[in-house]
Structure formats: structure tokens, C-alpha cells
PDB file of C-alpha atoms in Angstrom:
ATOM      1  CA  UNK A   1       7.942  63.763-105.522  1.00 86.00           C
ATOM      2  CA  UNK A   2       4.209  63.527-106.272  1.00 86.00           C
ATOM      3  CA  UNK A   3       3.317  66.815-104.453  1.00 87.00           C
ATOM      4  CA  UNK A   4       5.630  68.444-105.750  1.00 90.00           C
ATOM      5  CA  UNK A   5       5.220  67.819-109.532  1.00 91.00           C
ATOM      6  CA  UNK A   6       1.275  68.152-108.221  1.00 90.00           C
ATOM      7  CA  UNK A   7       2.016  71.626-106.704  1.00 89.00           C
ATOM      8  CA  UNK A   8       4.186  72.771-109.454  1.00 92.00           C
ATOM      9  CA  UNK A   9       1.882  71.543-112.101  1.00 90.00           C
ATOM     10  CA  UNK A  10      -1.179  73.422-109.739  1.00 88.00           C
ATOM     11  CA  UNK A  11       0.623  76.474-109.327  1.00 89.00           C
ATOM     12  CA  UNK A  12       1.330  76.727-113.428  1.00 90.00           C
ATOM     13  CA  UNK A  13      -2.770  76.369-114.195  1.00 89.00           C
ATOM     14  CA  UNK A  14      -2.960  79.419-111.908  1.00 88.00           C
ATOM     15  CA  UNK A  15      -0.895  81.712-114.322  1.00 89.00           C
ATOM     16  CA  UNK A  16      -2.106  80.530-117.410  1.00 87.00           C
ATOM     17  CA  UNK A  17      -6.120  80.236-116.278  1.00 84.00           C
ATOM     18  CA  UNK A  18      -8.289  82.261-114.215  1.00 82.00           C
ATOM     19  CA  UNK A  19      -8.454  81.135-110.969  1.00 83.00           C
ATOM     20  CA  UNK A  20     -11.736  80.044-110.808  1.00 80.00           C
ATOM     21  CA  UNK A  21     -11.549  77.978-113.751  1.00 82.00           C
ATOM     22  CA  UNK A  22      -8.396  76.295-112.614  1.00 84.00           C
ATOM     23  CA  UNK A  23     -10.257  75.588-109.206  1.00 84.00           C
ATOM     24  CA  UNK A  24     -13.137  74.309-111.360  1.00 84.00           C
ATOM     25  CA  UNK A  25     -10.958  71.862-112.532  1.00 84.00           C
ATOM     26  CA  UNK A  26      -9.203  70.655-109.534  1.00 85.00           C
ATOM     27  CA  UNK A  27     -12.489  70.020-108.157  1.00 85.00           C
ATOM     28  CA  UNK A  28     -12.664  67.371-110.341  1.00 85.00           C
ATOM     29  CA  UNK A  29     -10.346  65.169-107.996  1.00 86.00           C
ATOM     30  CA  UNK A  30     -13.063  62.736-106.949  1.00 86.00           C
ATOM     31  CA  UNK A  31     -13.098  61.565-110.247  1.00 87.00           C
ATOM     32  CA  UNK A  32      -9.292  60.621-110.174  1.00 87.00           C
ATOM     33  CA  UNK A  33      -9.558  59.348-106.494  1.00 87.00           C
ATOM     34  CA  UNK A  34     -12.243  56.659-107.994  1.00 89.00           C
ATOM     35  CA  UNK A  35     -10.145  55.888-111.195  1.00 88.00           C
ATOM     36  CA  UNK A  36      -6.872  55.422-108.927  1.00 88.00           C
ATOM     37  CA  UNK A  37      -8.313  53.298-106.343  1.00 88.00           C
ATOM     38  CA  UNK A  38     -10.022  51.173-108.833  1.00 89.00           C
ATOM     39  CA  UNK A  39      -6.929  50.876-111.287  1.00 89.00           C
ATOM     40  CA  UNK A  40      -4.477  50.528-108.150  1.00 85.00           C
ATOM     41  CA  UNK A  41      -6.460  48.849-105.590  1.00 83.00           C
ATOM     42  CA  UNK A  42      -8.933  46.927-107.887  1.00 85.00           C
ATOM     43  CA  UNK A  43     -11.733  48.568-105.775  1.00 84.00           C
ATOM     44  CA  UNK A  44     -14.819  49.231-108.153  1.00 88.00           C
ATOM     45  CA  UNK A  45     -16.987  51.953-107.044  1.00 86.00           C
ATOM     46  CA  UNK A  46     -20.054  51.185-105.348  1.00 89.00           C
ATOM     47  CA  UNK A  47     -23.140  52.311-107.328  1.00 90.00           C
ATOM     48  CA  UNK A  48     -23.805  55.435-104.889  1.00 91.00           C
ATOM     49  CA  UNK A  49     -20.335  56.340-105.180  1.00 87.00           C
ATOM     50  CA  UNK A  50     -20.473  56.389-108.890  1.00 87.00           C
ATOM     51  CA  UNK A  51     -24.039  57.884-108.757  1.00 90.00           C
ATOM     52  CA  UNK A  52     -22.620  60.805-106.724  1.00 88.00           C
ATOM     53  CA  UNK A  53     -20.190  61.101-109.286  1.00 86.00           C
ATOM     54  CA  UNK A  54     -21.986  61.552-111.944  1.00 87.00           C
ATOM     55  CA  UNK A  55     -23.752  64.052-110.313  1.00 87.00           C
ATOM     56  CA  UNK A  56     -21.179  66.122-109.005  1.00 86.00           C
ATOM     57  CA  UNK A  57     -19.521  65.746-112.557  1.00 81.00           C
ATOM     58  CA  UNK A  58     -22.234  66.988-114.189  1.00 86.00           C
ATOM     59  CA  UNK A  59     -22.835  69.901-111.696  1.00 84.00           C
ATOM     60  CA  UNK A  60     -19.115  70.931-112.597  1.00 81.00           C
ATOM     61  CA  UNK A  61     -19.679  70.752-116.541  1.00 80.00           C
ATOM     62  CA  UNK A  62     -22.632  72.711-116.618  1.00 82.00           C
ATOM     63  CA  UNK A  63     -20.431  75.345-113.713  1.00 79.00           C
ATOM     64  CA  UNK A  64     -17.691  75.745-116.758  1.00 74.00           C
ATOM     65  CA  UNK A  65     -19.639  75.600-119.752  1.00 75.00           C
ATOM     66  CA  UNK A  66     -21.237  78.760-118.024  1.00 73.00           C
ATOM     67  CA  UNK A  67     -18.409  80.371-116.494  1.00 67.00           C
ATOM     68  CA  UNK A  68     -16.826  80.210-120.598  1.00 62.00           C
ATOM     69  CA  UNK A  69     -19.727  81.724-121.871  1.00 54.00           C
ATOM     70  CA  UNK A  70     -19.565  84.596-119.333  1.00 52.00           C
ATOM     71  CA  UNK A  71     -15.836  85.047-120.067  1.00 53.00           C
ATOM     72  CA  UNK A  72     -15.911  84.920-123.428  1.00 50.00           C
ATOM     73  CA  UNK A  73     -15.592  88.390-125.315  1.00 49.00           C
ATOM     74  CA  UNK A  74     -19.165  89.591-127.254  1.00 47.00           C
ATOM     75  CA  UNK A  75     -18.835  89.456-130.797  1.00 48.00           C
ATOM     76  CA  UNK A  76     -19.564  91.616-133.441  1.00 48.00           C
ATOM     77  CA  UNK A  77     -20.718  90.091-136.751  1.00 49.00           C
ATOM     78  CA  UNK A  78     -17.476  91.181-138.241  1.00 53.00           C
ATOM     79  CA  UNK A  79     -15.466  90.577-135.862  1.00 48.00           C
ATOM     80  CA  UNK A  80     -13.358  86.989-136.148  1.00 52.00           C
ATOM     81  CA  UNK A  81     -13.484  84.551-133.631  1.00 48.00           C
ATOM     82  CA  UNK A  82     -11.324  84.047-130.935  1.00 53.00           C
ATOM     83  CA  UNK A  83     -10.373  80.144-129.552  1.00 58.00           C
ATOM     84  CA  UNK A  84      -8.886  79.337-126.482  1.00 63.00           C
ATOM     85  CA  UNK A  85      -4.898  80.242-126.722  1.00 78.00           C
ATOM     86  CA  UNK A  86      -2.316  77.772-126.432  1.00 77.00           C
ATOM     87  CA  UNK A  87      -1.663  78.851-122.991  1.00 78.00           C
ATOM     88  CA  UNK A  88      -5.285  78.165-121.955  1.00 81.00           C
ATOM     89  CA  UNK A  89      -5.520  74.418-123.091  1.00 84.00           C
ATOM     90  CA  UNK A  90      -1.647  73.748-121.090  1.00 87.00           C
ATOM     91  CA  UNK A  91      -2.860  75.108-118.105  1.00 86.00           C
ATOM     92  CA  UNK A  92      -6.384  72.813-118.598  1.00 86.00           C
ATOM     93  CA  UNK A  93      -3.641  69.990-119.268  1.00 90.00           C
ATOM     94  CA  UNK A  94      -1.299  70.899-116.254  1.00 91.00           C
ATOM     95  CA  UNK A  95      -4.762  71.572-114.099  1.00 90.00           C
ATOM     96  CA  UNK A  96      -5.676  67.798-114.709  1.00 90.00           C
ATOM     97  CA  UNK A  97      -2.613  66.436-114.718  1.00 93.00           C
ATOM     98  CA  UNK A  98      -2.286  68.219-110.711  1.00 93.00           C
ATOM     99  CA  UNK A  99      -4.772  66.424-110.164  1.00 91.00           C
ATOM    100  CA  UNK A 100      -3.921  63.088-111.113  1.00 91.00           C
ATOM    101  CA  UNK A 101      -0.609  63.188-109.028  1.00 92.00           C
ATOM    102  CA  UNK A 102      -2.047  64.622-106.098  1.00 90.00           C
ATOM    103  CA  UNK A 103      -4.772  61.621-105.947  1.00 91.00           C
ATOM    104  CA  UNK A 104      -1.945  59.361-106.977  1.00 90.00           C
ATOM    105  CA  UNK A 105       0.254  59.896-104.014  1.00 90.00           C
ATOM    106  CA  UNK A 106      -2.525  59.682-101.881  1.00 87.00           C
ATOM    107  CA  UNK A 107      -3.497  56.299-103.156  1.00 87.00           C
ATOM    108  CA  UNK A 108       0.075  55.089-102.941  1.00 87.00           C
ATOM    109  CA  UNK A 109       0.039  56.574 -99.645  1.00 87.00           C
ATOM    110  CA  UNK A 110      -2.917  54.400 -98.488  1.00 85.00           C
ATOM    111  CA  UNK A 111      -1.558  51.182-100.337  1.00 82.00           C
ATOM    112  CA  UNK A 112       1.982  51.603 -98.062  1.00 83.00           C
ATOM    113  CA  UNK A 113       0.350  52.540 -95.048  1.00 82.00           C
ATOM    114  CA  UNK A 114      -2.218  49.904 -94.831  1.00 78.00           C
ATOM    115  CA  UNK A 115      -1.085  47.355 -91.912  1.00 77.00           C
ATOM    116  CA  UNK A 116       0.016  44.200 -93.534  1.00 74.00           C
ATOM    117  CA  UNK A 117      -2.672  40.901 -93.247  1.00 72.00           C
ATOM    118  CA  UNK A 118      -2.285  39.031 -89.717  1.00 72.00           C
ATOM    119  CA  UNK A 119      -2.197  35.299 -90.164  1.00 68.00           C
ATOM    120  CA  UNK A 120      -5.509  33.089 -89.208  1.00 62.00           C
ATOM    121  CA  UNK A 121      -4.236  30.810 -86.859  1.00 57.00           C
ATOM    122  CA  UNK A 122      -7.396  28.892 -87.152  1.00 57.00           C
ATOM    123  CA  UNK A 123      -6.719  27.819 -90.826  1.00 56.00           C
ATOM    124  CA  UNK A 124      -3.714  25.868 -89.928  1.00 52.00           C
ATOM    125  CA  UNK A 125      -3.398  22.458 -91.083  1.00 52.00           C
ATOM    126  CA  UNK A 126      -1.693  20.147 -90.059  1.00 49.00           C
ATOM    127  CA  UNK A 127       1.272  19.868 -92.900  1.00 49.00           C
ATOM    128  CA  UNK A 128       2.121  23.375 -91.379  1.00 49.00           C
ATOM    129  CA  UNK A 129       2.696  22.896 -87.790  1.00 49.00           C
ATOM    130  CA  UNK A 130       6.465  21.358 -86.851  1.00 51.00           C
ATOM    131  CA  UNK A 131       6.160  17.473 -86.305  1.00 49.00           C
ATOM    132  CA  UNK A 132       9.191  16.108 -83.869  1.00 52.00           C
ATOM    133  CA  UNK A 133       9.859  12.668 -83.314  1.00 50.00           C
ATOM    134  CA  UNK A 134      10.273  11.802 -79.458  1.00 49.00           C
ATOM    135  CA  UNK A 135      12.985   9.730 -78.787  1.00 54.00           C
ATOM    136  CA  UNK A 136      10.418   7.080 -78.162  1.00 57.00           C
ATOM    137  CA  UNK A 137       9.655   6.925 -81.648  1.00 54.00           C
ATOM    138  CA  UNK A 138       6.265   8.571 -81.045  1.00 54.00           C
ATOM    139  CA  UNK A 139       5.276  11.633 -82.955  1.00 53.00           C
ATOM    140  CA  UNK A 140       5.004  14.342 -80.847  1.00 52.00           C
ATOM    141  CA  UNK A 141       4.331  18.302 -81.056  1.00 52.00           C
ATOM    142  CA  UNK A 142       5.890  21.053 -79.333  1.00 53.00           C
ATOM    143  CA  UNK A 143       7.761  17.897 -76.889  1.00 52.00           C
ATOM    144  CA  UNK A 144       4.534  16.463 -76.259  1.00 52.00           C
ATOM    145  CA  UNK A 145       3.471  12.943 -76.830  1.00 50.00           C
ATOM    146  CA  UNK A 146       0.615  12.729 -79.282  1.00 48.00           C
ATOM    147  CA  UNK A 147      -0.991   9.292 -79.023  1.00 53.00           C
ATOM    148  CA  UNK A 148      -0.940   6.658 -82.254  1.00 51.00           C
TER     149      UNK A 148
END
């Protein structure tokens, strides 16, 4: 269900941006990955990891404050200013929100597939482990005599 509201949400960005800033968004996803794992998981982010982040973030901001400014019409002095259309801002929303599903089942997807804990045998005590009574009036373990 989570790819496919990711997919569907994905392939709507696509008709209402330009490609490459709909891309520029989904490349984002790191971001989400950390927030996920971290919310879900309780995992904080190592300083490199967040480090890396940061940088890649801020690689990406300066990439679409750019790309807008190449995109966006010249104006003449007289001329009034255009803002982003309705259209433009859903598919921004729809663009992030693709991504936060897509990370989401792939946390979820990590959480269910991780093999469940093995017991330590060595941490046993002894309250744990089965006492029997031999008909000797001995305590005993597994039918053998323990001695008193």
C-alpha cells in the first residue's frame, strides 16, 4: 500500500513539475530515511551520517534555488510578478510526501524482516530452569540427582 500511494503520489509531481525539479526533490530521500529510522527505530544518526547530510542537503538547496532562477520568466519593470501556481506547490507537496512513504515502507520493511533476538542461554538463572523432585526427596534437574 506504501508504494503505491508512493508511486501514485511520484507519478502526480511529474505532471504538475518539471521533471528535474521533481527529481530534485525526491533526492531528498536520505533525509526521510534518517528521520524514519530515528523516529521508528530510535536509531540517532551518527555524526558523519548527519554531517553528510547536511552536506548533501545543502548541495540540493543551492541545485533548486538555481534551477528556479533559470526557470523563472525575465521581467520587465512593468510587467507583474508571477508566483508559483497552485499546481506547482501540490506537486512540491505530493513530491515530498512520495518520499516519505517510499522511505516509510522501507523502514517498516526492515523492522518486520529483522530476525527476532535468540535467547542467551548463558544468562539463565537458576529460578528459570525446571526443578523436579526425585522420588527420593532430592532435588534433581533434568532426572538427575543434584547433591544437598
Amino acid at each position: 500500500l506504501l508504494f503505491l500511494a508512493g508511486s501514485l503520489c511520484t507519478n502526480t509531481s511529474l505532471t504538475l513539475l518539471a521533471v528535474s525539479f521533481a527529481y530534485l526533490l525526491k533526492a531528498i530521500e536520505p533525509f526521510f530515511t534518517m528521520a524514519l529510522v530515528w523516529a521508528v527505530d530510535g536509531t540517532p544518526p551518527s555524526a558523519l551520517q548527519f554531517f553528510s547530510l547536511v552536506l548533501a542537503s545543502t548541495g540540493l538547496m543551492l541545485t533548486g534555488c538555481a534551477q528556479r532562477a533559470m526557470h523563472t520568466p525575465s521581467r520587465h519593470a512593468d510587467a507583474p510578478a508571477t508566483d508559483a501556481t497552485a499546481g506547482e506547490y501540490a506537486g512540491v507537496v505530493l513530491a515530498l510526501l512520495s518520499n516519505l512513504l517510499l522511505q516509510l515502507r522501507n523502514v517498516l520493511n526492515k523492522q518486520l524482516l529483522r530476525p527476532p533476538p535468540t535467547p542467551d542461554v548463558s544468562r539463565r538463572t537458576m529460578s528459570t530452569v525446571p526443578l523436579i523432585v526425585s522420588d527420593t526427596g532430592s532435588p534433581c534437574r533434568n532426572g538427575f540427582a543434584l547433591p544437598l
